[in-house]
Amino acid sequence: PPPPPHNARATLTARRAKELAHWLRTARVTDLEVSHNYIGPPGGRALAEAFEANRKFTRLHLGANRFRDEGAIALAGAVRANTALRNLTLSFNGVKAKGAAALAAVLANNGSSLRALELDQNPLGDKGVIALGDALATNAVVEYVDVHATGMGDAGAAAIAAALGAGSSILDLQAWNNSIGDAGAVAIAGALEANTRLWVLSLEQNSIGEKGALALARAITVGARNIFELGLSLNPIPEKGARKLMAVLDDRATALRRLALPRNGREGLHAPSWECVGGCPQGHQSAVLDPRFWSDDNPAASPTPQREADRVNEPAWPSWYVPGTSLLGEIQSGPDPDDPSGYQRRRYQDEL
């Protein structure tokens, strides 16, 4: 019979995954997409053995396959063995702290060649995120980390903060939809004061208030001047914190051009949209939307564009970071009239 397809979706069971693994040992495939299947831990072990035998894979998209800790531990060995691997997606696999620790052991001290790691929507908890943070603090290779909806709180955020200090290689951190409060935000802000690398920081849907917002505003002004996009939607940030962040957006000494603050304050989902939209390339002007006239009920409110001279270009994204594709799972493919460059990220509530 013909070999199983290497881009199968919602059809692979553990048995079929083992057949696929047998074929992958010698296949001329570098990019594997088998997300949203029923592979489970046994199939995960079989695939891991194939990845160790065939070390030409550069991208593995293995999200939503019920691998759990057992499968993640097996895949950690494959990550260590495969020096060509750049992108690994293990989203929504039921991986907990034990599996996270196995992957962290590989990442520590540049033990792998990974550039992008997606572990979002796994119940890692603070314990699992702390293991990852400790490993990333000694890693100078990883550039994209997605740990959104992992159940981390302030302790996990503090560990991630340790990985964002001087010398960090991380360009894009996705930590939204967690339980990070002011203490975690302050820890991240403290690390960012010495960070000259990070471009994108997503902290939406957390519990960050005024203290955390003020700390982040100061960090971007004082040290983290390369941050291009900051997401803080759906946090209890009051007007004082929102206006301080808006002032940073207007500070042309910083790189901040996209600041999302809709639906903040004590009212939560019913709060006004403190929305700041930064400038995009290809002529899309930056603007600050006055919250007195902007809300979900008044989307036609006209923002005041900033000066033509204030337009800026996007950062020079790394070669593996392909705009307009699903490479990292969060990039929206264009065209989009509000985002002609195709970089704007989708923000949505994931099912856990």
mmCIF file of C-alpha atoms in Angstrom:
data_model
loop_
_atom_site.group_PDB
_atom_site.id
_atom_site.type_symbol
_atom_site.label_atom_id
_atom_site.label_comp_id
_atom_site.label_asym_id
_atom_site.label_seq_id
_atom_site.Cartn_x
_atom_site.Cartn_y
_atom_site.Cartn_z
ATOM 1 C CA PRO A 1 0.000 0.000 0.000
ATOM 2 C CA PRO A 2 1.126 3.637 -0.446
ATOM 3 C CA PRO A 3 2.790 5.253 2.550
ATOM 4 C CA PRO A 4 0.609 7.326 4.882
ATOM 5 C CA PRO A 5 0.501 11.013 3.940
ATOM 6 C CA HIS A 6 3.025 13.179 5.777
ATOM 7 C CA ASN A 7 0.479 15.999 6.109
ATOM 8 C CA ALA A 8 -2.354 13.943 7.589
ATOM 9 C CA ARG A 9 -4.895 15.652 9.816
ATOM 10 C CA ALA A 10 -7.486 14.050 12.115
ATOM 11 C CA THR A 11 -6.899 10.590 10.674
ATOM 12 C CA LEU A 12 -3.804 9.227 12.431
ATOM 13 C CA THR A 13 -4.189 6.761 15.267
ATOM 14 C CA ALA A 14 -1.277 5.210 17.146
ATOM 15 C CA ARG A 15 -1.182 2.288 14.690
ATOM 16 C CA ARG A 16 -1.145 4.501 11.629
ATOM 17 C CA ALA A 17 1.429 6.759 13.279
ATOM 18 C CA LYS A 18 3.742 3.776 13.640
ATOM 19 C CA GLU A 19 3.342 3.047 9.929
ATOM 20 C CA LEU A 20 4.076 6.672 9.173
ATOM 21 C CA ALA A 21 7.135 6.561 11.439
ATOM 22 C CA HIS A 22 8.489 3.573 9.508
ATOM 23 C CA TRP A 23 8.202 5.528 6.270
ATOM 24 C CA LEU A 24 9.695 8.696 7.779
ATOM 25 C CA ARG A 25 12.927 6.941 8.687
ATOM 26 C CA THR A 26 14.101 7.241 5.078
ATOM 27 C CA ALA A 27 11.675 9.812 3.634
ATOM 28 C CA ARG A 28 12.950 12.982 1.992
ATOM 29 C CA VAL A 29 10.791 15.196 4.180
ATOM 30 C CA THR A 30 11.948 18.210 6.162
ATOM 31 C CA ASP A 31 8.612 19.730 7.256
ATOM 32 C CA LEU A 32 6.071 17.457 8.970
ATOM 33 C CA GLU A 33 2.502 18.539 9.831
ATOM 34 C CA VAL A 34 0.452 15.962 11.734
ATOM 35 C CA SER A 35 -1.474 18.150 14.157
ATOM 36 C CA HIS A 36 -4.952 17.348 15.513
ATOM 37 C CA ASN A 37 -4.834 13.555 15.447
ATOM 38 C CA TYR A 38 -5.101 10.673 17.914
ATOM 39 C CA ILE A 39 -1.502 9.510 17.970
ATOM 40 C CA GLY A 40 -1.048 9.283 21.739
ATOM 41 C CA PRO A 41 2.122 8.336 23.678
ATOM 42 C CA PRO A 42 2.861 5.066 21.787
ATOM 43 C CA GLY A 43 2.656 6.796 18.429
ATOM 44 C CA GLY A 44 4.712 9.661 19.817
ATOM 45 C CA ARG A 45 7.488 7.259 20.800
ATOM 46 C CA ALA A 46 7.475 5.725 17.308
ATOM 47 C CA LEU A 47 7.699 9.142 15.670
ATOM 48 C CA ALA A 48 10.503 10.172 18.024
ATOM 49 C CA GLU A 49 12.515 7.118 16.980
ATOM 50 C CA ALA A 50 11.973 8.052 13.333
ATOM 51 C CA PHE A 51 13.154 11.605 13.978
ATOM 52 C CA GLU A 52 16.286 10.277 15.613
ATOM 53 C CA ALA A 53 16.967 8.008 12.629
ATOM 54 C CA ASN A 54 16.212 10.666 10.021
ATOM 55 C CA ARG A 55 17.898 13.873 11.111
ATOM 56 C CA LYS A 56 16.867 16.055 8.180
ATOM 57 C CA PHE A 57 13.696 17.462 9.718
ATOM 58 C CA THR A 58 13.686 21.215 10.234
ATOM 59 C CA ARG A 59 10.041 21.764 11.284
ATOM 60 C CA LEU A 60 7.778 19.456 13.270
ATOM 61 C CA HIS A 61 4.161 20.487 13.809
ATOM 62 C CA LEU A 62 2.780 17.965 16.291
ATOM 63 C CA GLY A 63 0.093 19.879 18.131
ATOM 64 C CA ALA A 64 -3.056 18.295 19.591
ATOM 65 C CA ASN A 65 -2.002 14.652 19.447
ATOM 66 C CA ARG A 66 -2.444 13.587 23.086
ATOM 67 C CA PHE A 67 1.259 12.860 23.520
ATOM 68 C CA ARG A 68 1.218 13.730 27.226
ATOM 69 C CA ASP A 69 4.431 13.579 29.264
ATOM 70 C CA GLU A 70 5.465 10.183 27.914
ATOM 71 C CA GLY A 71 5.425 11.361 24.308
ATOM 72 C CA ALA A 72 7.126 14.658 25.162
ATOM 73 C CA ILE A 73 9.957 12.846 26.944
ATOM 74 C CA ALA A 74 10.521 10.635 23.895
ATOM 75 C CA LEU A 75 10.500 13.640 21.575
ATOM 76 C CA ALA A 76 13.009 15.443 23.782
ATOM 77 C CA GLY A 77 15.580 12.817 22.835
ATOM 78 C CA ALA A 78 14.833 13.376 19.164
ATOM 79 C CA VAL A 79 15.254 17.131 19.587
ATOM 80 C CA ARG A 80 18.675 16.594 21.087
ATOM 81 C CA ALA A 81 19.734 14.212 18.291
ATOM 82 C CA ASN A 82 18.417 16.228 15.337
ATOM 83 C CA THR A 83 20.705 19.221 14.853
ATOM 84 C CA ALA A 84 18.761 20.415 11.797
ATOM 85 C CA LEU A 85 15.517 20.946 13.730
ATOM 86 C CA ARG A 86 14.489 24.606 13.988
ATOM 87 C CA ASN A 87 10.759 24.618 14.836
ATOM 88 C CA LEU A 88 8.869 22.343 17.223
ATOM 89 C CA THR A 89 5.141 22.637 17.916
ATOM 90 C CA LEU A 90 3.729 20.571 20.791
ATOM 91 C CA SER A 91 0.663 22.678 21.557
ATOM 92 C CA PHE A 92 -2.390 21.161 23.262
ATOM 93 C CA ASN A 93 -0.868 17.746 24.006
ATOM 94 C CA GLY A 94 -1.587 17.355 27.699
ATOM 95 C CA VAL A 95 2.093 17.852 28.532
ATOM 96 C CA LYS A 96 2.685 18.623 32.207
ATOM 97 C CA ALA A 97 5.693 19.592 34.311
ATOM 98 C CA LYS A 98 7.507 16.275 33.824
ATOM 99 C CA GLY A 99 7.427 16.530 30.042
ATOM 100 C CA ALA A 100 8.400 20.200 30.187
ATOM 101 C CA ALA A 101 11.398 19.325 32.353
ATOM 102 C CA ALA A 102 12.591 16.779 29.776
ATOM 103 C CA LEU A 103 12.420 19.361 26.997
ATOM 104 C CA ALA A 104 14.055 21.955 29.232
ATOM 105 C CA ALA A 105 16.997 19.628 29.864
ATOM 106 C CA VAL A 106 17.607 19.553 26.115
ATOM 107 C CA LEU A 107 17.383 23.327 25.749
ATOM 108 C CA ALA A 108 19.766 24.078 28.603
ATOM 109 C CA ASN A 109 23.217 25.275 27.592
ATOM 110 C CA ASN A 110 22.304 25.282 23.888
ATOM 111 C CA GLY A 111 21.732 21.536 23.854
ATOM 112 C CA SER A 112 19.631 21.765 20.685
ATOM 113 C CA SER A 113 19.351 23.825 17.514
ATOM 114 C CA LEU A 114 15.716 24.856 18.098
ATOM 115 C CA ARG A 115 14.793 28.413 17.191
ATOM 116 C CA ALA A 116 11.034 28.218 17.860
ATOM 117 C CA LEU A 117 9.236 26.249 20.582
ATOM 118 C CA GLU A 118 5.452 26.120 21.017
ATOM 119 C CA LEU A 119 4.199 24.518 24.228
ATOM 120 C CA ASP A 120 1.012 26.532 24.536
ATOM 121 C CA GLN A 121 -2.265 25.092 25.851
ATOM 122 C CA ASN A 122 -0.501 22.441 27.906
ATOM 123 C CA PRO A 123 -1.055 22.234 31.697
ATOM 124 C CA LEU A 124 2.584 22.982 32.505
ATOM 125 C CA GLY A 125 1.779 25.074 35.567
ATOM 126 C CA ASP A 126 4.393 27.143 37.342
ATOM 127 C CA LYS A 127 6.572 24.081 37.908
ATOM 128 C CA GLY A 128 6.846 23.287 34.198
ATOM 129 C CA VAL A 129 7.355 26.901 33.174
ATOM 130 C CA ILE A 130 10.034 27.375 35.830
ATOM 131 C CA ALA A 131 11.941 24.435 34.328
ATOM 132 C CA LEU A 132 11.693 26.009 30.881
ATOM 133 C CA GLY A 133 12.670 29.439 32.169
ATOM 134 C CA ASP A 134 15.741 28.086 33.927
ATOM 135 C CA ALA A 135 16.810 26.312 30.724
ATOM 136 C CA LEU A 136 16.173 29.311 28.490
ATOM 137 C CA ALA A 137 18.289 31.454 30.799
ATOM 138 C CA THR A 138 21.292 29.386 29.646
ATOM 139 C CA ASN A 139 20.187 29.163 26.000
ATOM 140 C CA ALA A 140 21.394 31.622 23.358
ATOM 141 C CA VAL A 141 19.603 30.026 20.388
ATOM 142 C CA VAL A 142 15.819 29.974 20.926
ATOM 143 C CA GLU A 143 14.110 33.034 19.439
ATOM 144 C CA TYR A 144 10.371 32.260 19.679
ATOM 145 C CA VAL A 145 8.652 30.872 22.784
ATOM 146 C CA ASP A 146 4.906 30.262 23.076
ATOM 147 C CA VAL A 147 3.684 29.370 26.560
ATOM 148 C CA HIS A 148 0.230 30.912 26.416
ATOM 149 C CA ALA A 149 -2.562 29.149 28.295
ATOM 150 C CA THR A 150 -0.173 26.992 30.313
ATOM 151 C CA GLY A 151 -1.475 27.905 33.756
ATOM 152 C CA MET A 152 1.580 29.889 34.786
ATOM 153 C CA GLY A 153 1.336 32.487 37.524
ATOM 154 C CA ASP A 154 3.787 34.965 38.997
ATOM 155 C CA ALA A 155 6.346 32.280 39.877
ATOM 156 C CA GLY A 156 6.462 31.024 36.295
ATOM 157 C CA ALA A 157 6.625 34.581 34.984
ATOM 158 C CA ALA A 158 9.595 35.289 37.251
ATOM 159 C CA ALA A 159 11.429 32.285 35.771
ATOM 160 C CA ILE A 160 10.655 33.460 32.243
ATOM 161 C CA ALA A 161 11.890 36.908 33.260
ATOM 162 C CA ALA A 162 15.258 35.404 34.155
ATOM 163 C CA ALA A 163 15.485 34.212 30.538
ATOM 164 C CA LEU A 164 14.829 37.735 29.213
ATOM 165 C CA GLY A 165 17.809 39.461 30.780
ATOM 166 C CA ALA A 166 20.938 40.704 29.079
ATOM 167 C CA GLY A 167 22.157 38.218 26.492
ATOM 168 C CA SER A 168 18.730 36.699 25.841
ATOM 169 C CA SER A 169 18.132 35.419 22.310
ATOM 170 C CA ILE A 170 14.315 35.539 22.507
ATOM 171 C CA LEU A 171 12.649 37.789 19.941
ATOM 172 C CA ASP A 172 8.998 36.884 20.517
ATOM 173 C CA LEU A 173 7.384 35.730 23.784
ATOM 174 C CA GLN A 174 3.737 34.613 23.855
ATOM 175 C CA ALA A 175 2.554 34.386 27.464
ATOM 176 C CA TRP A 176 -1.077 35.443 27.175
ATOM 177 C CA ASN A 177 -4.119 33.769 28.756
ATOM 178 C CA ASN A 178 -2.344 32.880 32.005
ATOM 179 C CA SER A 179 -2.548 34.052 35.618
ATOM 180 C CA ILE A 180 0.303 36.551 35.638
ATOM 181 C CA GLY A 181 -0.297 39.401 38.076
ATOM 182 C CA ASP A 182 1.548 42.582 38.955
ATOM 183 C CA ALA A 183 4.388 40.679 40.640
ATOM 184 C CA GLY A 184 5.064 38.648 37.498
ATOM 185 C CA ALA A 185 4.802 41.706 35.250
ATOM 186 C CA VAL A 186 7.209 43.637 37.472
ATOM 187 C CA ALA A 187 9.692 40.747 37.299
ATOM 188 C CA ILE A 188 9.454 40.696 33.502
ATOM 189 C CA ALA A 189 9.815 44.477 33.383
ATOM 190 C CA GLY A 190 12.916 44.336 35.554
ATOM 191 C CA ALA A 191 14.558 41.884 33.179
ATOM 192 C CA LEU A 192 13.565 43.945 30.147
ATOM 193 C CA GLU A 193 15.479 46.962 31.398
ATOM 194 C CA ALA A 194 18.646 45.106 30.382
ATOM 195 C CA ASN A 195 17.135 43.512 27.242
ATOM 196 C CA THR A 196 18.006 44.806 23.787
ATOM 197 C CA ARG A 197 16.704 41.816 21.828
ATOM 198 C CA LEU A 198 12.969 41.238 22.408
ATOM 199 C CA TRP A 199 10.602 42.513 19.690
ATOM 200 C CA VAL A 200 7.191 41.074 20.599
ATOM 201 C CA LEU A 201 5.721 40.567 24.084
ATOM 202 C CA SER A 202 2.158 39.228 24.421
ATOM 203 C CA LEU A 203 0.659 39.350 27.908
ATOM 204 C CA GLU A 204 -3.040 39.589 27.111
ATOM 205 C CA GLN A 205 -5.688 37.925 29.294
ATOM 206 C CA ASN A 206 -3.682 37.956 32.506
ATOM 207 C CA SER A 207 -4.200 39.762 35.827
ATOM 208 C CA ILE A 208 -1.814 42.670 35.326
ATOM 209 C CA GLY A 209 -2.886 45.937 36.950
ATOM 210 C CA GLU A 210 -1.565 49.466 37.271
ATOM 211 C CA LYS A 211 1.684 48.529 39.019
ATOM 212 C CA GLY A 212 2.623 46.018 36.339
ATOM 213 C CA ALA A 213 1.655 48.385 33.526
ATOM 214 C CA LEU A 214 3.765 51.211 34.935
ATOM 215 C CA ALA A 215 6.730 48.864 35.365
ATOM 216 C CA LEU A 216 6.466 47.686 31.753
ATOM 217 C CA ALA A 217 6.192 51.269 30.503
ATOM 218 C CA ARG A 218 9.345 52.196 32.388
ATOM 219 C CA ALA A 219 11.203 49.112 31.132
ATOM 220 C CA ILE A 220 10.509 49.959 27.498
ATOM 221 C CA THR A 221 11.531 53.576 28.019
ATOM 222 C CA VAL A 222 14.678 52.795 29.988
ATOM 223 C CA GLY A 223 16.004 49.594 28.464
ATOM 224 C CA ALA A 224 13.883 47.439 26.150
ATOM 225 C CA ARG A 225 13.802 49.967 23.325
ATOM 226 C CA ASN A 226 13.588 47.293 20.627
ATOM 227 C CA ILE A 227 10.099 46.090 21.622
ATOM 228 C CA PHE A 228 7.919 46.630 18.562
ATOM 229 C CA GLU A 229 4.638 45.067 19.748
ATOM 230 C CA LEU A 230 3.191 44.851 23.258
ATOM 231 C CA GLY A 231 -0.122 43.115 23.952
ATOM 232 C CA LEU A 232 -1.931 43.815 27.222
ATOM 233 C CA SER A 233 -5.589 43.364 26.297
ATOM 234 C CA LEU A 234 -8.017 42.007 28.898
ATOM 235 C CA ASN A 235 -5.990 42.950 31.955
ATOM 236 C CA PRO A 236 -7.284 45.043 34.897
ATOM 237 C CA ILE A 237 -5.210 48.068 33.868
ATOM 238 C CA PRO A 238 -6.829 51.379 34.925
ATOM 239 C CA GLU A 239 -6.636 54.670 33.067
ATOM 240 C CA LYS A 240 -3.380 55.817 34.674
ATOM 241 C CA GLY A 241 -1.498 52.733 33.517
ATOM 242 C CA ALA A 242 -3.095 52.840 30.069
ATOM 243 C CA ARG A 243 -2.153 56.474 29.524
ATOM 244 C CA LYS A 244 1.422 55.842 30.657
ATOM 245 C CA LEU A 245 1.731 53.089 28.068
ATOM 246 C CA MET A 246 0.216 55.354 25.417
ATOM 247 C CA ALA A 247 2.909 57.910 26.220
ATOM 248 C CA VAL A 248 5.555 55.263 25.515
ATOM 249 C CA LEU A 249 3.970 54.650 22.116
ATOM 250 C CA ASP A 250 4.434 58.353 21.353
ATOM 251 C CA ASP A 251 8.072 58.268 22.486
ATOM 252 C CA ARG A 252 9.945 58.030 19.198
ATOM 253 C CA ALA A 253 13.127 57.042 21.039
ATOM 254 C CA THR A 254 11.584 53.590 21.486
ATOM 255 C CA ALA A 255 10.654 51.047 18.798
ATOM 256 C CA LEU A 256 7.150 50.443 20.187
ATOM 257 C CA ARG A 257 4.624 50.818 17.370
ATOM 258 C CA ARG A 258 1.874 48.367 18.320
ATOM 259 C CA LEU A 259 0.230 48.540 21.700
ATOM 260 C CA ALA A 260 -3.003 46.634 22.341
ATOM 261 C CA LEU A 261 -4.971 47.657 25.422
ATOM 262 C CA PRO A 262 -8.639 46.999 24.646
ATOM 263 C CA ARG A 263 -11.062 46.012 27.411
ATOM 264 C CA ASN A 264 -8.980 46.790 30.452
ATOM 265 C CA GLY A 265 -9.998 48.055 33.866
ATOM 266 C CA ARG A 266 -12.163 46.610 36.595
ATOM 267 C CA GLU A 267 -15.101 46.185 34.219
ATOM 268 C CA GLY A 268 -13.275 43.410 32.333
ATOM 269 C CA LEU A 269 -15.072 42.504 29.107
ATOM 270 C CA HIS A 270 -17.343 45.555 29.497
ATOM 271 C CA ALA A 271 -14.502 48.038 29.952
ATOM 272 C CA PRO A 272 -13.792 50.740 27.348
ATOM 273 C CA SER A 273 -11.220 49.876 24.710
ATOM 274 C CA TRP A 274 -8.012 51.697 25.471
ATOM 275 C CA GLU A 275 -6.783 50.855 22.018
ATOM 276 C CA CYS A 276 -3.436 52.021 20.690
ATOM 277 C CA VAL A 277 -2.584 51.068 17.124
ATOM 278 C CA GLY A 278 1.006 51.590 16.109
ATOM 279 C CA GLY A 279 2.408 52.288 12.682
ATOM 280 C CA CYS A 280 2.882 49.572 10.091
ATOM 281 C CA PRO A 281 5.071 49.625 7.001
ATOM 282 C CA GLN A 282 3.780 50.282 3.485
ATOM 283 C CA GLY A 283 2.201 53.574 4.443
ATOM 284 C CA HIS A 284 -0.057 52.448 7.294
ATOM 285 C CA GLN A 285 0.074 55.412 9.670
ATOM 286 C CA SER A 286 0.410 55.021 13.396
ATOM 287 C CA ALA A 287 -2.366 56.453 15.545
ATOM 288 C CA VAL A 288 -3.624 56.681 19.095
ATOM 289 C CA LEU A 289 -7.356 56.158 19.536
ATOM 290 C CA ASP A 290 -8.787 58.423 22.237
ATOM 291 C CA PRO A 291 -10.718 56.177 24.687
ATOM 292 C CA ARG A 292 -13.303 58.945 25.181
ATOM 293 C CA PHE A 293 -14.501 58.333 21.641
ATOM 294 C CA TRP A 294 -13.485 54.751 20.993
ATOM 295 C CA SER A 295 -15.334 51.640 22.088
ATOM 296 C CA ASP A 296 -16.689 48.432 20.626
ATOM 297 C CA ASP A 297 -19.974 50.291 20.071
ATOM 298 C CA ASN A 298 -18.282 53.049 18.124
ATOM 299 C CA PRO A 299 -15.793 51.371 15.770
ATOM 300 C CA ALA A 300 -16.055 54.198 13.282
ATOM 301 C CA ALA A 301 -14.340 56.697 15.560
ATOM 302 C CA SER A 302 -11.571 58.401 13.633
ATOM 303 C CA PRO A 303 -8.057 58.140 15.087
ATOM 304 C CA THR A 304 -5.659 61.037 14.725
ATOM 305 C CA PRO A 305 -2.724 59.914 12.584
ATOM 306 C CA GLN A 306 0.751 60.838 13.657
ATOM 307 C CA ARG A 307 3.227 62.673 11.504
ATOM 308 C CA GLU A 308 4.466 61.132 8.257
ATOM 309 C CA ALA A 309 8.001 61.213 9.636
ATOM 310 C CA ASP A 310 6.984 58.928 12.485
ATOM 311 C CA ARG A 311 6.414 55.941 10.240
ATOM 312 C CA VAL A 312 8.824 53.081 10.863
ATOM 313 C CA ASN A 313 9.726 49.789 9.282
ATOM 314 C CA GLU A 314 9.209 46.346 10.765
ATOM 315 C CA PRO A 315 12.152 44.683 12.517
ATOM 316 C CA ALA A 316 14.438 42.556 10.377
ATOM 317 C CA TRP A 317 12.782 39.221 11.188
ATOM 318 C CA PRO A 318 15.099 36.170 11.192
ATOM 319 C CA SER A 319 15.248 34.017 8.070
ATOM 320 C CA TRP A 320 13.169 31.194 9.561
ATOM 321 C CA TYR A 321 10.389 33.597 10.622
ATOM 322 C CA VAL A 322 8.288 33.662 7.465
ATOM 323 C CA PRO A 323 5.586 36.377 7.318
ATOM 324 C CA GLY A 324 2.109 35.489 6.116
ATOM 325 C CA THR A 325 2.430 31.763 6.809
ATOM 326 C CA SER A 326 1.339 29.416 9.577
ATOM 327 C CA LEU A 327 4.945 28.635 10.481
ATOM 328 C CA LEU A 328 4.515 29.724 14.090
ATOM 329 C CA GLY A 329 0.806 29.064 14.298
ATOM 330 C CA GLU A 330 -0.083 32.674 15.141
ATOM 331 C CA ILE A 331 0.731 34.564 11.942
ATOM 332 C CA GLN A 332 -2.280 35.688 9.982
ATOM 333 C CA SER A 333 -2.010 35.238 6.247
ATOM 334 C CA GLY A 334 -2.926 38.320 4.222
ATOM 335 C CA PRO A 335 -4.100 40.312 2.555
ATOM 336 C CA ASP A 336 -5.536 42.371 5.381
ATOM 337 C CA PRO A 337 -6.450 46.010 4.684
ATOM 338 C CA ASP A 338 -5.586 46.944 8.265
ATOM 339 C CA ASP A 339 -2.286 45.111 8.123
ATOM 340 C CA PRO A 340 -0.801 45.167 4.624
ATOM 341 C CA SER A 341 2.442 43.513 5.738
ATOM 342 C CA GLY A 342 0.618 40.393 6.943
ATOM 343 C CA TYR A 343 2.301 40.332 10.343
ATOM 344 C CA GLN A 344 -0.689 41.195 12.512
ATOM 345 C CA ARG A 345 -1.389 38.394 14.965
ATOM 346 C CA ARG A 346 -4.728 36.812 15.572
ATOM 347 C CA ARG A 347 -5.932 37.070 19.133
ATOM 348 C CA TYR A 348 -8.544 34.539 20.040
ATOM 349 C CA GLN A 349 -9.724 32.442 22.940
ATOM 350 C CA ASP A 350 -8.445 28.886 22.635
ATOM 351 C CA GLU A 351 -10.326 25.892 23.932
ATOM 352 C CA LEU A 352 -8.483 24.140 26.732
#
